[in-house]
Every structure is written in C-alpha cells, then in structure tokens.
Amino acid sequence: MAHGNMNSISTPDLNNLTDKQAKDLNAFDRKNAMDGIVTKPKTDFAEATQHRDIVFTAHDPEKDMPLDGEQLYEEFTKTKRERAIAENSLDRGVKIKGTYVARRRLITLIVAACVLFVGALLFAPPIFSANDSEGGCRYEDIFARKGVTQYKSEVLSNYNVYNINAMSSDLSKSYRICTVSFNVRNLTPFTVKLGDYAVANGGDHKNNIVYSASVDKNTEVSAFSSKTVKVDILVNKEGLTDEEFDKAVTSLVLSTKGMKRRLFGSVELPTIPALMFVSDVVTFQP
C-alpha cells in the first residue's frame, strides 16, 4: 500500500474545478447549511477595524473633581465656616453694667437707635409748650361791614373751621376772638416752617368753637432756636357762664397743619403734626 506524501496534498483550484470537485463542494455547503452552520463572507483584514479593550474605573468625587469644582467646593466650605464663626461671634455676650448682652442684640439696638435718631431729625415736630404769660379775648364787630352769610362764606374759605354750626347767632356781640400762645423749640439743625393750626379736640364746649387760625402766617423757626406763636380762636359765648367760657378755651387741643422741615436749598419734608394743649393758667374772660 502506497503511503501518501504531504507534498502531494494540494488545494483544488476553485477556478478550474472538475465535475467531481464541484459536486463534492456543493454537497458540503448544503450539509453545513442544514446543520445550522453559516458560512461568513471573507473579510479583508486590511480593512478590519482594530478593537481595544475598554477599561471602566471608579472616580472619587473629591479626588477627581475638576479644578472649578474644587474651587467651588472650597469656597462653599469656607463660606460655611465663616458664617458659623460669625454667628458664634454675634451670640457671644458683652458685659454691660454687670449683665451680659448678646452682640447680636446689642447691634440690633444700636441700629434701631440710629434709625430713630435720623427719623426724629427729619420728621419729628418741634416741641410746643403752652405760654402762660400771653393770651386773652377781645370783642370785634365781625358783622359790621358784611352780612352773616358773607362772613360765613369767608370763614369757610380762609380759616380752619371746626364747627360752622357754632355760628348760630346773627349778632356780633355773641362772639369773642380768643388768642392763645405757644412756645416752639426747634432742636434740629434744620429750619422748620410753621403752617396753620386746626382744632384737634373741641374740649368741654365743642359746640361753641367755630374756627382756629394762625396770627402770623408762614412763621419759620431757625435751627436750634425758639419762637412764640399765636393762634386766634372764634368762640360763640351764647349760653355760657364766665367759668364755662374760660373752660371752653382752656380745654382745647390744637394741632399743626402743613408744617415742613427745610433740609437743603428748596428741599422740604413734611413733619409729623404736633399737638398743642392750651394753658389753663391763663384766664379767658368773655
């Protein structure tokens, strides 16, 4: 029996197959297809894509944080530490006359005091006090040159009317003009422009009080100075005894009207109205 030689084994020429070789090759492909074996097309290794292994690694969020993230994290923790230090510092006590007061409360009190001080300089009214040496009543024939209707119209237009119905009499002798005085102290570095005066409370005999009006219009009180101002009040004395008439005037409470504080140049701020209590030391005779 002749033994084959490795050199005698050769692959068939696919372009010049014999009938037997073509038949055997077709039979082999059909068998592979029936067995579930799919013959893959040839691949040109020159066009094949090289594959690399992908390695997944875990990142530490603190160690591998980007530069901007590190700065943000550092700023956040720094701000948090500074805030905690500041809060602890504000809560520390300061000894005042043997008593510890928290710095936070002390700062709040100081700020509130500064706000009140500035508010008082800008909006608080000057100090009004009753003048005990000046005041009295006089008689005038108020209807001498004009009728009752015309005078009432003038009163409504020019004065701070408290009760026009108090003008129930058509006789001039029924009325008295009483002048009350007040001392004004301006404790601020700004000039105060005094406007007019109105009756805030009619007192014990409010049905007999007609109007109030400033004697000197547009009076100004300079910075850190004092001045005396006068107010006229029209009273109907009908039905009042001398004692009741006096009480009708001394029980009055007036208030300022249109008062302003001049700051700089033409800049002016309205002030809070001031209450003015008529002196009960002066006796007002009808």
XYZ file of C-alpha atoms in Angstrom:
286
model
C 0.000 0.000 0.000
C 1.423 3.220 -1.053
C 1.684 5.891 1.565
C 0.779 9.447 0.689
C 3.219 12.311 0.917
C 2.420 15.721 2.492
C 3.832 17.340 -0.579
C 1.233 15.505 -2.681
C -1.684 17.296 -0.838
C -2.820 20.386 -2.680
C -5.898 22.574 -2.568
C -8.161 22.489 -5.567
C -8.126 25.347 -7.986
C -11.505 26.947 -7.455
C -11.415 28.466 -10.913
C -10.734 25.103 -12.639
C -12.827 22.555 -10.664
C -13.576 19.196 -12.126
C -17.144 17.994 -12.205
C -16.494 15.745 -9.236
C -14.865 18.551 -7.205
C -17.745 20.968 -7.927
C -20.289 18.293 -6.942
C -18.480 17.489 -3.699
C -18.149 21.227 -2.784
C -21.870 21.890 -3.366
C -22.774 18.873 -1.286
C -20.557 20.168 1.563
C -22.176 23.659 1.555
C -25.689 22.149 1.631
C -24.763 19.948 4.605
C -23.347 22.865 6.547
C -26.492 24.951 5.927
C -28.707 22.095 7.168
C -26.591 21.754 10.336
C -27.034 25.495 11.153
C -23.530 26.484 10.152
C -23.481 29.824 8.308
C -20.512 30.455 6.147
C -19.329 34.004 6.707
C -18.054 36.044 3.824
C -14.400 36.556 3.545
C -13.039 39.610 5.228
C -10.307 41.840 4.003
C -8.024 42.083 7.058
C -6.538 45.270 5.680
C -9.932 46.961 6.186
C -10.676 45.334 9.526
C -11.089 47.693 12.483
C -8.801 47.186 15.403
C -10.601 46.691 18.728
C -9.240 47.877 22.039
C -10.252 46.816 25.498
C -12.371 49.426 27.320
C -11.477 49.727 30.991
C -14.010 51.270 33.421
C -12.588 52.849 36.548
C -14.458 54.337 39.566
C -13.860 58.033 40.313
C -13.554 59.573 43.728
C -15.782 62.738 43.635
C -13.408 64.604 45.947
C -10.062 63.454 44.477
C -11.051 63.534 40.781
C -13.116 66.759 40.963
C -12.320 69.254 38.162
C -10.405 72.398 39.044
C -13.519 74.601 39.001
C -15.360 72.094 41.161
C -12.533 72.109 43.677
C -12.647 75.877 43.876
C -16.432 75.838 44.264
C -16.278 73.204 46.976
C -13.554 75.117 48.802
C -15.491 78.412 48.581
C -18.640 76.708 49.855
C -16.912 75.154 52.846
C -15.022 78.391 53.544
C -18.219 80.452 53.456
C -19.928 77.927 55.691
C -17.083 78.100 58.219
C -17.017 81.900 58.159
C -20.784 82.075 58.637
C -20.594 79.714 61.589
C -17.769 81.749 63.125
C -19.685 84.998 62.578
C -22.856 83.566 64.113
C -20.951 82.295 67.111
C -19.271 85.690 67.455
C -22.619 87.524 67.326
C -24.054 85.256 70.003
C -21.202 85.991 72.410
C -22.084 88.191 75.336
C -20.805 91.679 76.068
C -20.768 92.717 79.706
C -22.725 95.924 80.311
C -23.127 97.070 83.912
C -22.664 93.544 85.226
C -25.073 91.968 82.729
C -24.072 90.046 79.616
C -25.894 91.091 76.455
C -25.546 89.175 73.177
C -23.673 91.104 70.499
C -26.470 90.432 68.034
C -28.996 92.105 70.330
C -26.632 94.963 71.068
C -26.060 95.626 67.346
C -29.829 95.497 66.737
C -30.426 98.061 69.477
C -27.732 100.366 68.094
C -29.131 100.177 64.551
C -32.680 100.828 65.830
C -31.460 103.818 67.841
C -29.711 105.265 64.775
C -32.848 104.841 62.667
C -34.974 106.542 65.311
C -32.474 109.379 65.637
C -32.397 110.047 61.877
C -36.184 109.776 61.701
C -36.549 112.302 64.529
C -34.206 114.744 62.784
C -36.182 114.557 59.563
C -39.812 114.062 60.551
C -40.366 114.730 64.248
C -42.177 118.009 65.059
C -40.601 120.705 67.224
C -41.617 120.909 70.884
C -44.717 123.023 71.596
C -45.482 124.199 75.117
C -48.255 126.489 76.310
C -47.234 130.080 77.018
C -48.633 131.115 80.414
C -47.952 134.832 80.078
C -49.650 135.707 76.807
C -53.279 135.191 75.892
C -56.710 136.786 76.165
C -60.027 137.526 74.437
C -61.330 140.557 72.566
C -64.608 141.700 71.074
C -64.902 142.624 67.400
C -67.937 143.604 65.384
C -67.444 140.804 62.902
C -70.648 141.632 61.018
C -70.023 145.396 60.806
C -69.081 145.551 57.111
C -70.577 142.301 55.852
C -73.637 140.190 56.468
C -73.776 136.894 58.301
C -73.953 134.842 55.087
C -70.977 136.630 53.516
C -68.923 136.311 56.708
C -69.655 132.592 56.984
C -68.537 132.130 53.373
C -65.307 133.978 54.176
C -64.737 131.850 57.259
C -65.177 128.633 55.288
C -62.676 129.831 52.647
C -59.927 131.285 54.844
C -59.936 129.522 58.227
C -59.675 126.041 59.651
C -63.337 125.609 60.530
C -64.062 123.237 63.380
C -67.833 123.711 63.660
C -69.603 126.162 61.344
C -72.897 125.362 63.100
C -71.490 127.124 66.170
C -72.255 130.403 64.345
C -75.903 130.204 65.374
C -76.225 133.873 66.359
C -76.565 136.772 63.927
C -75.215 139.282 66.470
C -71.532 140.244 66.625
C -71.751 140.657 70.402
C -72.298 136.910 70.711
C -68.737 136.138 69.562
C -65.271 136.559 71.025
C -61.874 136.096 69.376
C -59.527 134.467 71.877
C -55.748 134.426 71.298
C -53.678 131.585 72.744
C -49.862 131.414 72.672
C -47.298 128.636 72.460
C -43.523 128.456 72.744
C -41.849 126.470 69.940
C -38.404 124.885 70.336
C -36.606 123.565 67.280
C -33.882 121.144 68.430
C -32.765 120.048 64.943
C -30.150 121.543 62.590
C -32.889 122.302 60.038
C -35.281 125.256 59.739
C -38.943 124.485 60.479
C -41.689 126.252 58.532
C -44.845 126.517 60.646
C -48.056 126.456 58.660
C -51.503 126.859 60.183
C -53.325 125.384 63.185
C -56.515 123.348 63.464
C -58.680 122.295 66.401
C -57.930 118.638 67.120
C -60.245 118.377 70.126
C -63.074 120.811 70.846
C -62.838 120.294 74.585
C -65.687 120.669 77.066
C -67.801 123.019 74.934
C -67.072 121.971 71.370
C -70.463 123.236 70.134
C -69.282 126.797 70.807
C -65.948 126.638 68.914
C -66.093 127.986 65.343
C -62.562 128.057 63.909
C -58.845 128.470 64.592
C -56.246 130.381 62.574
C -52.577 131.365 62.834
C -51.981 135.030 63.694
C -48.634 135.146 61.877
C -48.652 133.213 58.613
C -45.571 131.383 57.295
C -43.602 131.651 60.531
C -40.178 129.981 60.494
C -38.126 128.674 63.409
C -34.390 128.503 62.717
C -32.180 125.586 63.690
C -31.616 125.195 67.440
C -33.805 128.202 68.280
C -37.148 129.075 69.890
C -40.078 131.284 68.984
C -43.530 132.222 70.334
C -46.524 131.717 68.051
C -50.147 132.846 68.470
C -53.425 131.332 67.366
C -56.847 133.022 67.128
C -59.959 131.040 68.048
C -63.516 132.260 67.392
C -65.889 131.313 70.224
C -69.655 131.769 70.479
C -70.270 132.744 74.099
C -74.073 132.447 73.949
C -75.374 130.197 76.738
C -72.022 130.021 78.572
C -71.193 131.383 82.002
C -67.860 133.128 82.522
C -66.429 129.973 84.051
C -67.725 127.812 81.201
C -66.365 130.261 78.657
C -62.904 130.040 80.226
C -63.136 126.244 80.243
C -64.237 126.234 76.606
C -60.906 127.810 75.644
C -58.524 126.138 78.111
C -59.804 122.625 77.344
C -58.952 122.954 73.638
C -56.303 120.835 71.926
C -54.840 122.206 68.686
C -52.648 120.577 66.063
C -50.235 121.915 63.479
C -51.214 121.864 59.821
C -48.887 121.982 56.822
C -45.681 122.154 58.885
C -42.468 121.361 56.948
C -38.756 120.993 57.608
C -36.365 122.597 55.127
C -33.307 120.438 54.545
C -31.062 121.886 51.850
C -31.996 124.608 49.394
C -35.584 124.087 48.330
C -35.810 120.509 49.616
C -38.558 120.260 52.223
C -40.103 117.341 54.106
C -43.497 117.319 55.840
C -43.226 116.734 59.558
C -45.462 114.772 61.884
C -48.240 117.054 63.220
C -47.703 118.313 66.751
C -50.411 118.513 69.431
C -50.739 121.775 71.360
C -52.567 121.976 74.708
C -53.912 125.385 75.654
C -52.673 126.656 79.016
C -55.152 126.527 81.882
C -53.103 129.061 83.825
C -54.292 131.996 81.707
C -57.886 133.057 82.433
C -60.005 133.883 79.392
C -62.781 136.372 80.146
C -65.653 136.916 77.695
